[in-house]
Structure formats: structure tokens, C-alpha cells
Tab-separated table of N, CA and C in Angstrom:
chain	number	residue	atom	x	y	z
A	1	MET	N	28.794	-0.278	-2.195
A	1	MET	CA	27.069	0.187	-2.371
A	1	MET	C	28.083	1.940	-3.456
A	2	ASN	N	27.092	1.716	-4.179
A	2	ASN	CA	26.426	3.111	-4.995
A	2	ASN	C	25.937	4.244	-4.428
A	3	MET	N	26.387	5.403	-4.884
A	3	MET	CA	25.049	5.835	-3.307
A	3	MET	C	24.897	7.164	-3.944
A	4	THR	N	25.312	7.326	-5.614
A	4	THR	CA	24.305	8.049	-6.743
A	4	THR	C	23.476	7.529	-6.863
A	5	ASN	N	23.565	6.185	-7.375
A	5	ASN	CA	22.119	5.215	-7.761
A	5	ASN	C	21.408	5.521	-6.078
A	6	GLN	N	22.113	5.633	-5.369
A	6	GLN	CA	20.676	5.581	-4.214
A	6	GLN	C	20.583	6.231	-4.059
A	7	ASN	N	20.687	7.100	-4.109
A	7	ASN	CA	20.345	9.162	-3.935
A	7	ASN	C	19.471	8.891	-4.971
A	8	ASN	N	20.193	8.772	-6.343
A	8	ASN	CA	19.034	8.693	-7.273
A	8	ASN	C	17.629	8.105	-7.759
A	9	TYR	N	18.111	6.893	-6.603
A	9	TYR	CA	16.666	6.393	-6.051
A	9	TYR	C	15.704	6.852	-5.786
A	10	VAL	N	16.025	7.823	-4.065
A	10	VAL	CA	14.592	8.747	-3.516
A	10	VAL	C	15.147	9.790	-3.584
A	11	ASP	N	15.684	10.834	-4.694
A	11	ASP	CA	15.523	11.632	-5.283
A	11	ASP	C	14.106	11.446	-6.446
A	12	GLU	N	14.195	10.217	-7.071
A	12	GLU	CA	13.045	10.084	-7.526
A	12	GLU	C	12.232	9.481	-7.361
A	13	LEU	N	11.943	8.929	-5.774
A	13	LEU	CA	10.328	8.147	-5.323
A	13	LEU	C	9.372	9.540	-4.567
A	14	THR	N	10.868	11.531	-4.600
A	14	THR	CA	10.384	11.917	-3.779
A	14	THR	C	10.012	12.700	-4.439
A	15	LEU	N	10.087	12.765	-6.143
A	15	LEU	CA	9.832	13.603	-7.068
A	15	LEU	C	8.040	12.999	-7.209
A	16	MET	N	8.289	11.304	-7.702
A	16	MET	CA	6.826	10.742	-7.496
A	16	MET	C	5.996	10.996	-6.099
A	17	LEU	N	6.347	11.585	-5.218
A	17	LEU	CA	5.231	11.786	-4.268
A	17	LEU	C	4.915	13.442	-3.780
A	18	GLU	N	6.454	13.624	-4.382
A	18	GLU	CA	5.165	15.136	-4.761
A	18	GLU	C	4.774	15.819	-5.896
A	19	ASN	N	4.568	14.699	-6.875
A	19	ASN	CA	3.812	14.706	-8.190
A	19	ASN	C	2.607	14.468	-7.476
A	20	SER	N	2.340	12.984	-6.818
A	20	SER	CA	1.037	12.806	-6.627
A	20	SER	C	0.367	13.109	-5.670
A	21	LEU	N	1.240	14.533	-4.292
A	21	LEU	CA	0.676	15.918	-4.036
A	21	LEU	C	-0.386	16.517	-4.588
A	22	LYS	N	0.398	16.834	-4.750
A	22	LYS	CA	-0.051	17.750	-6.264
A	22	LYS	C	-1.043	17.449	-7.448
A	23	ARG	N	-1.536	16.815	-7.616
A	23	ARG	CA	-2.541	16.236	-8.127
A	23	ARG	C	-3.831	16.002	-7.088
A	24	MET	N	-3.184	14.863	-6.039
A	24	MET	CA	-4.519	14.804	-4.985
A	24	MET	C	-4.598	15.886	-4.889
A	25	LYS	N	-3.845	16.947	-4.821
A	25	LYS	CA	-4.964	18.411	-3.884
A	25	LYS	C	-5.711	18.505	-5.424
A	26	THR	N	-5.449	18.835	-7.028
A	26	THR	CA	-6.155	19.386	-7.189
A	26	THR	C	-6.986	18.572	-8.498
A	27	GLU	N	-6.808	17.559	-8.430
A	27	GLU	CA	-7.753	16.120	-9.195
A	27	GLU	C	-8.768	15.677	-7.759
A	28	LYS	N	-8.417	16.210	-6.390
A	28	LYS	CA	-9.297	14.610	-5.383
A	28	LYS	C	-8.602	15.248	-4.561
A	29	PRO	N	-9.078	16.588	-4.214
A	29	PRO	CA	-9.484	17.373	-2.642
A	29	PRO	C	-9.983	16.882	-1.631
A	30	ASP	N	-12.093	16.564	-2.662
A	30	ASP	CA	-11.878	15.141	-1.555
A	30	ASP	C	-12.437	14.083	-0.585
A	31	PHE	N	-11.312	13.382	-2.136
A	31	PHE	CA	-10.529	12.096	-1.870
A	31	PHE	C	-10.475	11.844	-0.272
A	32	MET	N	-11.272	10.906	0.350
A	32	MET	CA	-10.206	11.307	1.714
A	32	MET	C	-9.973	9.766	2.334
A	33	ILE	N	-8.691	10.332	2.161
A	33	ILE	CA	-7.242	8.514	2.131
A	33	ILE	C	-7.146	8.302	3.660
A	34	PHE	N	-7.645	6.368	3.529
A	34	PHE	CA	-7.131	5.509	3.970
A	34	PHE	C	-5.808	4.878	4.280
A	35	THR	N	-5.980	4.540	3.412
A	35	THR	CA	-4.514	3.396	2.783
A	35	THR	C	-3.950	4.268	1.613
A	36	VAL	N	-2.511	4.295	2.313
A	36	VAL	CA	-2.237	4.556	1.220
A	36	VAL	C	-0.840	4.272	0.521
A	37	SER	N	-0.316	2.272	-0.960
A	37	SER	CA	0.292	1.847	-0.457
A	37	SER	C	1.757	2.390	-1.702
A	38	ILE	N	2.886	2.297	-0.862
A	38	ILE	CA	3.937	2.506	-2.326
A	38	ILE	C	5.116	1.634	-2.557
A	39	TRP	N	4.984	1.206	-3.447
A	39	TRP	CA	5.437	-0.369	-3.893
A	39	TRP	C	6.793	0.545	-5.868
A	40	THR	N	8.117	-0.585	-5.071
A	40	THR	CA	8.936	-0.565	-6.148
A	40	THR	C	8.959	-1.422	-6.458
A	41	ASP	N	9.521	-1.977	-7.806
A	41	ASP	CA	9.068	-3.776	-9.121
A	41	ASP	C	10.985	-3.137	-8.964
A	42	ARG	N	11.680	-3.818	-8.072
A	42	ARG	CA	13.442	-4.141	-8.671
A	42	ARG	C	13.248	-4.581	-10.364
A	43	ASN	N	12.662	-5.260	-10.724
A	43	ASN	CA	13.599	-5.517	-11.480
A	43	ASN	C	12.645	-4.952	-13.046
A	44	ALA	N	11.882	-3.958	-12.344
A	44	ALA	CA	11.398	-3.504	-13.504
A	44	ALA	C	11.224	-2.048	-13.522
A	45	ASN	N	12.144	-2.059	-12.958
A	45	ASN	CA	13.290	0.013	-12.120
A	45	ASN	C	12.002	1.003	-12.629
A	46	ALA	N	10.862	0.285	-11.365
A	46	ALA	CA	9.186	1.319	-11.453
A	46	ALA	C	8.736	1.647	-10.112
A	47	SER	N	8.575	2.764	-9.627
A	47	SER	CA	7.810	2.437	-8.382
A	47	SER	C	6.651	3.186	-8.397
A	48	SER	N	5.226	3.253	-7.616
A	48	SER	CA	4.342	3.867	-7.982
A	48	SER	C	3.449	3.519	-6.408
A	49	ILE	N	2.387	4.871	-6.395
A	49	ILE	CA	1.861	5.160	-5.396
A	49	ILE	C	0.301	5.170	-5.646
A	50	ASN	N	-0.064	4.738	-4.004
A	50	ASN	CA	-1.862	4.439	-4.740
A	50	ASN	C	-2.176	4.135	-4.101
A	51	PHE	N	-3.767	5.299	-3.612
A	51	PHE	CA	-4.285	5.814	-2.946
A	51	PHE	C	-5.734	4.954	-2.702
A	52	ASP	N	-6.267	4.706	-1.398
A	52	ASP	CA	-7.851	3.509	-1.382
A	52	ASP	C	-8.124	4.114	-0.249
A	53	SER	N	-9.902	4.937	-0.519
A	53	SER	CA	-10.340	4.594	-0.004
A	53	SER	C	-11.176	4.042	1.116
A	54	LYS	N	-11.915	3.938	2.094
A	54	LYS	CA	-12.923	3.414	3.599
A	54	LYS	C	-13.585	1.777	2.558
A	55	ASN	N	-14.135	3.389	2.221
A	55	ASN	CA	-15.835	2.243	1.382
A	55	ASN	C	-14.617	1.289	0.245
A	56	ASN	N	-13.676	1.563	-0.528
A	56	ASN	CA	-13.666	0.869	-1.415
A	56	ASN	C	-12.149	-0.369	-0.526
A	57	SER	N	-12.002	-0.169	-0.037
A	57	SER	CA	-11.068	-1.916	1.026
A	57	SER	C	-12.148	-2.637	1.464
A	58	LEU	N	-13.155	-1.678	2.254
A	58	LEU	CA	-14.070	-2.335	2.358
A	58	LEU	C	-15.098	-3.757	1.991
A	59	ARG	N	-15.682	-2.632	0.429
A	59	ARG	CA	-16.166	-3.541	-0.160
A	59	ARG	C	-15.465	-4.743	-0.369
A	60	ASN	N	-13.511	-4.592	-1.677
A	60	ASN	CA	-12.867	-5.715	-1.705
A	60	ASN	C	-13.381	-6.777	-0.403
A	61	ILE	N	-12.544	-6.201	0.540
A	61	ILE	CA	-12.806	-7.778	1.847
A	61	ILE	C	-14.231	-8.212	1.976
A	62	LYS	N	-15.427	-7.485	2.121
A	62	LYS	CA	-16.239	-8.203	1.149
A	62	LYS	C	-16.681	-9.023	0.529
A	63	GLU	N	-15.902	-8.440	-1.302
A	63	GLU	CA	-16.310	-9.489	-1.398
A	63	GLU	C	-15.043	-10.556	-1.926
A	64	SER	N	-13.629	-9.958	-1.787
A	64	SER	CA	-12.597	-11.521	-0.685
A	64	SER	C	-14.091	-12.632	-0.174
A	65	ASN	N	-13.649	-11.994	1.108
A	65	ASN	CA	-14.068	-12.687	2.018
A	65	ASN	C	-15.751	-13.512	0.850
A	66	GLU	N	-16.560	-13.375	0.581
A	66	GLU	CA	-17.465	-14.537	0.093
A	66	GLU	C	-16.773	-15.502	-1.137
A	67	TYR	N	-15.938	-14.865	-1.225
A	67	TYR	CA	-15.161	-15.815	-2.753
A	67	TYR	C	-14.378	-17.056	-1.569
A	68	ASP	N	-13.757	-16.186	-0.489
A	68	ASP	CA	-13.507	-17.087	0.593
A	68	ASP	C	-14.039	-18.552	0.899
A	69	LYS	N	-15.153	-17.227	1.468
A	69	LYS	CA	-15.934	-18.815	1.904
A	69	LYS	C	-16.539	-19.629	1.035
A	70	LYS	N	-17.166	-19.260	-0.149
A	70	LYS	CA	-17.306	-20.685	-0.664
A	70	LYS	C	-16.234	-22.048	-0.808
A	71	HIS	N	-14.499	-21.692	-0.753
A	71	HIS	CA	-13.778	-22.075	-1.062
A	71	HIS	C	-13.591	-22.439	0.317
A	72	TYR	N	-14.394	-22.434	1.273
A	72	TYR	CA	-14.059	-22.559	2.766
A	72	TYR	C	-14.892	-24.370	3.107
A	73	ASP	N	-16.011	-23.167	2.676
A	73	ASP	CA	-16.936	-24.941	2.874
A	73	ASP	C	-17.117	-25.895	2.356
A	74	LYS	N	-16.309	-24.964	0.311
A	74	LYS	CA	-16.047	-26.454	-0.313
A	74	LYS	C	-15.360	-27.793	0.929
A	75	TYR	N	-14.325	-27.410	1.582
A	75	TYR	CA	-12.936	-27.617	1.550
A	75	TYR	C	-13.510	-28.974	3.424
A	76	VAL	N	-13.696	-27.740	3.591
A	76	VAL	CA	-14.558	-28.339	4.902
A	76	VAL	C	-15.633	-29.397	4.935
A	77	ALA	N	-16.525	-29.237	3.764
A	77	ALA	CA	-17.396	-30.041	3.471
A	77	ALA	C	-16.897	-31.645	2.504
A	78	GLU	N	-15.263	-31.439	2.251
A	78	GLU	CA	-14.613	-32.418	1.333
A	78	GLU	C	-13.785	-33.837	3.136
A	79	GLY	N	-14.096	-32.196	4.272
A	79	GLY	CA	-12.973	-32.849	5.477
A	79	GLY	C	-11.495	-32.305	4.948
A	80	ASP	N	-11.527	-32.139	3.736
A	80	ASP	CA	-9.656	-31.095	4.118
A	80	ASP	C	-9.625	-29.409	4.376
A	81	LEU	N	-9.282	-29.606	5.802
A	81	LEU	CA	-9.336	-29.133	6.517
A	81	LEU	C	-7.988	-27.908	6.749
A	82	GLU	N	-7.368	-28.921	6.057
A	82	GLU	CA	-5.363	-27.939	6.116
A	82	GLU	C	-6.156	-26.657	3.975
A	83	MET	N	-6.861	-26.848	3.183
A	83	MET	CA	-6.961	-26.663	2.529
A	83	MET	C	-7.625	-25.014	2.912
A	84	ALA	N	-9.153	-26.071	4.341
A	84	ALA	CA	-9.948	-24.906	4.403
A	84	ALA	C	-9.471	-23.459	4.553
A	85	GLU	N	-8.638	-24.197	6.099
A	85	GLU	CA	-7.634	-22.858	7.067
A	85	GLU	C	-6.847	-21.352	6.049
A	86	LEU	N	-7.135	-21.708	4.669
A	86	LEU	CA	-6.034	-20.544	3.562
A	86	LEU	C	-6.969	-19.920	3.312
A	87	PHE	N	-8.418	-20.264	3.682
A	87	PHE	CA	-9.462	-19.694	2.394
A	87	PHE	C	-10.858	-18.569	4.025
A	88	LYS	N	-10.199	-19.457	5.476
A	88	LYS	CA	-10.469	-18.720	6.340
A	88	LYS	C	-11.324	-17.023	6.005
A	89	GLN	N	-12.241	-16.714	6.428
A	89	GLN	CA	-12.616	-15.133	6.632
A	89	GLN	C	-11.432	-13.897	7.275
A	90	LYS	N	-11.026	-12.985	6.399
A	90	LYS	CA	-10.753	-12.568	7.494
A	90	LYS	C	-11.075	-11.208	8.118
A	91	GLU	N	-10.640	-11.121	8.976
A	91	GLU	CA	-11.373	-10.006	10.148
A	91	GLU	C	-9.858	-8.778	10.282
A	92	SER	N	-10.827	-7.924	9.106
A	92	SER	CA	-10.305	-6.789	8.697
A	92	SER	C	-10.830	-6.030	8.315
A	93	ILE	N	-11.281	-4.030	8.740
A	93	ILE	CA	-11.643	-3.045	7.874
A	93	ILE	C	-10.424	-2.634	6.226
A	94	ARG	N	-9.175	-2.720	6.907
A	94	ARG	CA	-8.193	-2.257	5.347
A	94	ARG	C	-7.706	-3.420	4.345
A	95	PHE	N	-8.103	-3.190	2.969
A	95	PHE	CA	-7.420	-4.607	2.142
A	95	PHE	C	-6.357	-3.661	1.555
A	96	ASN	N	-5.391	-4.976	0.999
A	96	ASN	CA	-4.111	-4.437	1.536
A	96	ASN	C	-3.470	-4.769	0.175
A	97	ASN	N	-3.910	-5.051	-1.087
A	97	ASN	CA	-4.025	-5.299	-2.563
A	97	ASN	C	-4.106	-3.665	-2.449
A	98	PRO	N	-2.094	-3.139	-4.207
A	98	PRO	CA	-2.575	-1.961	-4.297
A	98	PRO	C	-3.316	-1.852	-5.964
A	99	ALA	N	-2.703	-2.966	-6.546
A	99	ALA	CA	-3.557	-2.729	-7.822
A	99	ALA	C	-4.846	-3.171	-7.130
A	100	ASN	N	-6.614	-2.894	-6.458
A	100	ASN	CA	-8.148	-3.206	-5.791
A	100	ASN	C	-7.737	-1.583	-5.217
A	101	PHE	N	-6.332	-0.495	-4.648
A	101	PHE	CA	-6.713	0.511	-4.932
A	101	PHE	C	-7.796	1.303	-5.443
A	102	GLU	N	-8.509	2.100	-4.614
A	102	GLU	CA	-9.532	3.255	-5.976
A	102	GLU	C	-8.418	3.878	-7.103
A	103	LEU	N	-7.444	4.759	-6.283
A	103	LEU	CA	-6.404	5.314	-6.682
A	103	LEU	C	-5.258	4.379	-7.729
A	104	SER	N	-5.986	3.380	-8.531
A	104	SER	CA	-3.677	2.101	-7.891
A	104	SER	C	-3.376	3.516	-9.272
A	105	ASP	N	-1.957	2.927	-8.781
A	105	ASP	CA	-1.180	3.789	-9.364
A	105	ASP	C	-1.292	4.911	-9.957
A	106	PHE	N	-2.007	5.304	-8.751
A	106	PHE	CA	-1.991	7.171	-9.200
A	106	PHE	C	-0.999	7.658	-9.935
A	107	GLU	N	0.517	7.192	-9.546
A	107	GLU	CA	1.596	8.517	-9.756
A	107	GLU	C	2.587	7.049	-9.966
A	108	GLU	N	3.061	7.044	-11.001
A	108	GLU	CA	3.787	6.292	-10.747
A	108	GLU	C	5.377	6.961	-11.561
A	109	ILE	N	6.552	6.484	-11.376
A	109	ILE	CA	8.093	6.832	-11.900
A	109	ILE	C	8.633	5.161	-11.660
A	110	GLU	N	9.340	5.615	-13.661
A	110	GLU	CA	10.793	4.678	-13.940
A	110	GLU	C	11.926	5.781	-13.405
A	111	HIS	N	12.415	4.526	-12.710
A	111	HIS	CA	13.863	4.878	-12.265
A	111	HIS	C	14.897	4.774	-12.953
A	112	SER	N	15.754	5.012	-13.208
A	112	SER	CA	17.001	5.029	-13.502
A	112	SER	C	18.081	4.156	-13.433
A	113	SER	N	17.444	3.368	-12.289
A	113	SER	CA	18.462	2.419	-11.863
A	113	SER	C	18.022	2.423	-10.090
A	114	VAL	N	17.318	0.763	-9.418
A	114	VAL	CA	16.752	0.579	-8.445
A	114	VAL	C	18.047	0.314	-8.080
A	115	PRO	N	18.716	0.348	-6.093
A	115	PRO	CA	19.920	0.276	-6.008
A	115	PRO	C	19.948	-1.561	-5.163
A	116	PRO	N	20.418	-2.198	-4.731
A	116	PRO	CA	20.524	-3.259	-4.965
A	116	PRO	C	19.793	-3.550	-2.953
A	117	ASN	N	20.486	-2.571	-2.100
A	117	ASN	CA	19.465	-2.229	-0.958
A	117	ASN	C	17.893	-1.239	-0.733
A	118	TRP	N	17.583	-0.966	-2.347
A	118	TRP	CA	16.602	-0.313	-2.082
A	118	TRP	C	15.354	-0.569	-0.902
A	119	TYR	N	15.305	-1.316	0.284
A	119	TYR	CA	14.433	-2.061	0.657
A	119	TYR	C	14.623	-0.756	1.927
A	120	SER	N	16.161	-0.567	2.022
A	120	SER	CA	16.133	0.018	2.622
A	120	SER	C	16.205	1.828	3.028
A	121	SER	N	16.146	1.968	2.009
A	121	SER	CA	15.854	3.755	1.392
A	121	SER	C	14.505	3.661	1.087
A	122	LEU	N	13.837	2.643	0.758
A	122	LEU	CA	12.331	3.219	0.468
A	122	LEU	C	11.519	2.376	2.913
A	123	VAL	N	12.202	1.475	3.013
A	123	VAL	CA	11.671	2.308	4.711
A	123	VAL	C	11.958	3.375	5.187
A	124	LYS	N	13.571	3.674	4.491
A	124	LYS	CA	13.585	5.948	5.163
A	124	LYS	C	12.521	6.491	4.463
A	125	PHE	N	11.949	6.641	3.190
A	125	PHE	CA	11.467	7.035	2.609
A	125	PHE	C	10.139	6.473	3.217
A	126	GLY	N	9.553	5.677	3.477
A	126	GLY	CA	8.168	5.823	3.713
A	126	GLY	C	7.864	6.426	5.286
A	127	LYS	N	8.429	6.384	6.289
A	127	LYS	CA	8.376	7.440	6.988
A	127	LYS	C	7.945	8.353	6.432
A	128	PHE	N	8.735	9.250	6.100
A	128	PHE	CA	8.886	10.094	5.971
A	128	PHE	C	6.829	10.755	4.287
A	129	ALA	N	6.900	10.171	3.240
A	129	ALA	CA	5.827	9.884	2.946
A	129	ALA	C	4.868	10.096	4.092
A	130	PHE	N	4.663	9.326	4.960
A	130	PHE	CA	4.039	9.038	6.087
A	130	PHE	C	3.489	10.083	6.178
A	131	ASN	N	4.691	11.216	7.047
A	131	ASN	CA	4.065	11.694	7.563
A	131	ASN	C	3.639	13.293	6.662
A	132	LYS	N	4.020	13.061	5.353
A	132	LYS	CA	4.351	14.020	4.516
A	132	LYS	C	3.038	14.167	3.829
A	133	ILE	N	2.334	13.142	4.113
A	133	ILE	CA	0.892	13.093	3.441
A	133	ILE	C	-0.245	13.586	4.852
A	134	LYS	N	0.111	13.016	5.371
A	134	LYS	CA	-0.937	13.577	6.112
A	134	LYS	C	-0.814	14.224	6.701
A	135	THR	N	0.018	15.441	6.791
A	135	THR	CA	0.450	16.107	6.898
A	135	THR	C	-1.184	17.566	5.490
A	136	GLU	N	-0.365	17.164	4.951
A	136	GLU	CA	-1.178	17.678	3.179
A	136	GLU	C	-2.314	17.498	2.663
A	137	LEU	N	-2.434	16.545	2.651
A	137	LEU	CA	-3.579	15.566	2.470
A	137	LEU	C	-4.911	15.555	3.174
A	138	ASN	N	-5.823	15.426	2.296
A	138	ASN	CA	-7.120	14.459	3.528
A	138	ASN	C	-7.549	13.015	3.822
A	139	ILE	N	-6.869	12.820	5.378
A	139	ILE	CA	-6.303	11.339	5.622
A	139	ILE	C	-6.999	11.272	6.411
A	140	ASP	N	-7.814	10.013	5.929
A	140	ASP	CA	-8.646	9.686	7.369
A	140	ASP	C	-8.038	9.277	9.208
A	141	VAL	N	-8.314	10.240	9.502
A	141	VAL	CA	-7.749	10.923	10.980
A	141	VAL	C	-7.612	10.054	11.189
A	142	GLU	N	-9.044	8.545	11.922
A	142	GLU	CA	-8.675	7.531	12.814
A	142	GLU	C	-7.958	6.588	12.112
A	143	ASN	N	-7.956	5.870	10.744
A	143	ASN	CA	-7.910	4.751	10.223
A	143	ASN	C	-6.015	5.222	9.127
A	144	PHE	N	-5.840	5.844	9.478
A	144	PHE	CA	-4.692	6.513	7.728
A	144	PHE	C	-3.982	5.083	8.741
A	145	GLU	N	-3.256	4.345	6.568
A	145	GLU	CA	-1.827	3.878	6.947
A	145	GLU	C	-1.159	4.120	5.562
A	146	LEU	N	0.210	3.817	5.827
A	146	LEU	CA	0.463	3.874	4.591
A	146	LEU	C	1.558	2.993	4.919
A	147	GLY	N	1.393	2.270	3.142
A	147	GLY	CA	2.736	1.115	3.659
A	147	GLY	C	3.557	0.985	2.345
A	148	ILE	N	4.765	0.146	2.844
A	148	ILE	CA	5.754	-0.049	1.734
A	148	ILE	C	5.785	-1.311	0.816
A	149	ASN	N	6.657	-2.121	-0.178
A	149	ASN	CA	6.647	-3.232	-0.344
A	149	ASN	C	7.697	-3.954	0.397
A	150	SER	N	8.220	-4.928	-0.055
A	150	SER	CA	8.974	-5.324	0.840
A	150	SER	C	9.693	-6.591	-0.647
A	151	THR	N	10.567	-7.857	-0.386
A	151	THR	CA	10.886	-7.818	-1.200
A	151	THR	C	9.845	-10.218	-1.242
A	152	LYS	N	8.933	-9.390	-0.022
A	152	LYS	CA	7.992	-10.575	0.294
A	152	LYS	C	7.178	-11.013	0.530
A	153	ASP	N	6.128	-9.569	-0.250
A	153	ASP	CA	4.411	-8.753	0.054
A	153	ASP	C	4.678	-7.153	-0.563
A	154	TRP	N	3.844	-7.327	-1.091
A	154	TRP	CA	3.577	-5.425	-2.603
A	154	TRP	C	2.941	-4.958	-1.263
A	155	TYR	N	2.408	-5.191	0.641
A	155	TYR	CA	2.584	-4.030	0.757
A	155	TYR	C	2.778	-5.339	2.207
A	156	ASP	N	3.458	-4.322	2.820
A	156	ASP	CA	4.699	-4.922	3.680
A	156	ASP	C	4.855	-4.568	5.036
A	157	LYS	N	5.555	-3.577	4.812
A	157	LYS	CA	5.767	-2.144	6.512
A	157	LYS	C	4.643	-1.589	6.456
A	158	THR	N	4.850	-1.135	7.480
A	158	THR	CA	3.440	-0.524	8.089
A	158	THR	C	3.708	0.811	8.654
A	159	TRP	N	3.314	1.954	8.470
A	159	TRP	CA	2.919	3.195	9.288
A	159	TRP	C	1.357	3.638	9.826
A	160	ASN	N	1.351	3.519	10.584
A	160	ASN	CA	-0.521	3.398	10.951
A	160	ASN	C	-0.261	4.970	12.079
A	161	ILE	N	-1.257	5.514	11.691
A	161	ILE	CA	-1.942	6.679	13.112
A	161	ILE	C	-2.159	6.485	14.266
A	162	ASN	N	-3.059	5.090	14.332
A	162	ASN	CA	-3.116	4.494	15.857
A	162	ASN	C	-2.272	4.110	16.598
A	163	GLU	N	-0.915	3.908	15.700
A	163	GLU	CA	0.219	3.324	16.575
A	163	GLU	C	1.365	5.074	17.138
A	164	LEU	N	0.993	5.747	16.011
A	164	LEU	CA	1.536	7.069	16.776
A	164	LEU	C	0.745	7.927	17.418
A	165	LYS	N	-0.424	7.802	17.948
A	165	LYS	CA	-1.484	7.840	18.836
A	165	LYS	C	-0.994	7.335	20.425
A	166	SER	N	-0.433	6.363	19.977
A	166	SER	CA	-0.289	5.479	21.774
A	166	SER	C	1.327	5.817	22.151
A	167	LYS	N	1.883	6.290	20.854
A	167	LYS	CA	3.330	6.367	21.555
A	167	LYS	C	3.682	7.314	22.047
């Protein structure tokens, strides 16, 4: 493993986070942060930080559920319960597709390179970013969550303020 590559990746993520903190404080000081997503696309050598509000999240869930209900009803009517299952309503207040966040790709960074074991570094960085954002920015103190991507999903491992309260 190339430690320089690993350190550069984390340094670049830190720079992206610091830039986003400065911008949020000056450009969006009243924005109530409900969800933060940090993702890395290893193939593109890029990472992004995304911020969402609760209202935007709820609107996206409502639209998604309306879309899903049409398909669910159609497949149930056709007797295809296996397909219908794919379109069941989501019982959530959090929409977790960063592309639809209110401040999608708020700050991006192009990496010199992304190390093969980027995910383990991103997990450590995610915990650090969660704590930093929680103390420096305007967050929804009841429901704030930060999620990072993995090789399986754009929003996978999460840190939630409610989980911290219960520990």
C-alpha cells in the first residue's frame, strides 16, 4: 500500500470539507442541514460533499412514493407480486440519493489518485467529518445524519445524531 497516496487522498478530502464549511458559513448560514453525503468515485478520481434539508428530503420521498405507487398498483393488478414488491412504499423521512440533495455536489475535489483501499479511509474520514459538521454548522439537532458511499451504494455507511444520543 502506498501511504503517500493514502495520505494525499485524506488530505484532499479534508481540503474539500474545509472549503465546504467556509462556503456554508458564508453562502448558506441559515441552511438547516438534515443530511450530508460524502462520496468518492474511484474511477473518476473525484469526491463530493452534498447537503440536504428536511423539506427537500420529504418532497423527494413523496415524489418517489407517488411514482412507486403507480407501478406497485399496476403489478399487483397484473398479479406480478414479485415485481410489485420492488415498488413498495418507503417509510422514511430521509431521501438518500445525493444527486437529488438540495445542495448536490456543493463542493467537489479532483484527486491526484484514489488508493485501492479508499473505503477504509473514507469511513475514518466520515466519522471525522460528522463530528466537525455537527459542531461547526447549522444542523437539525434531532435528525442530522452523514452518509458515505461504498462500492455497493452511493449512500451506505452512516452516522446519525440519534445513535450518538443513545450511546
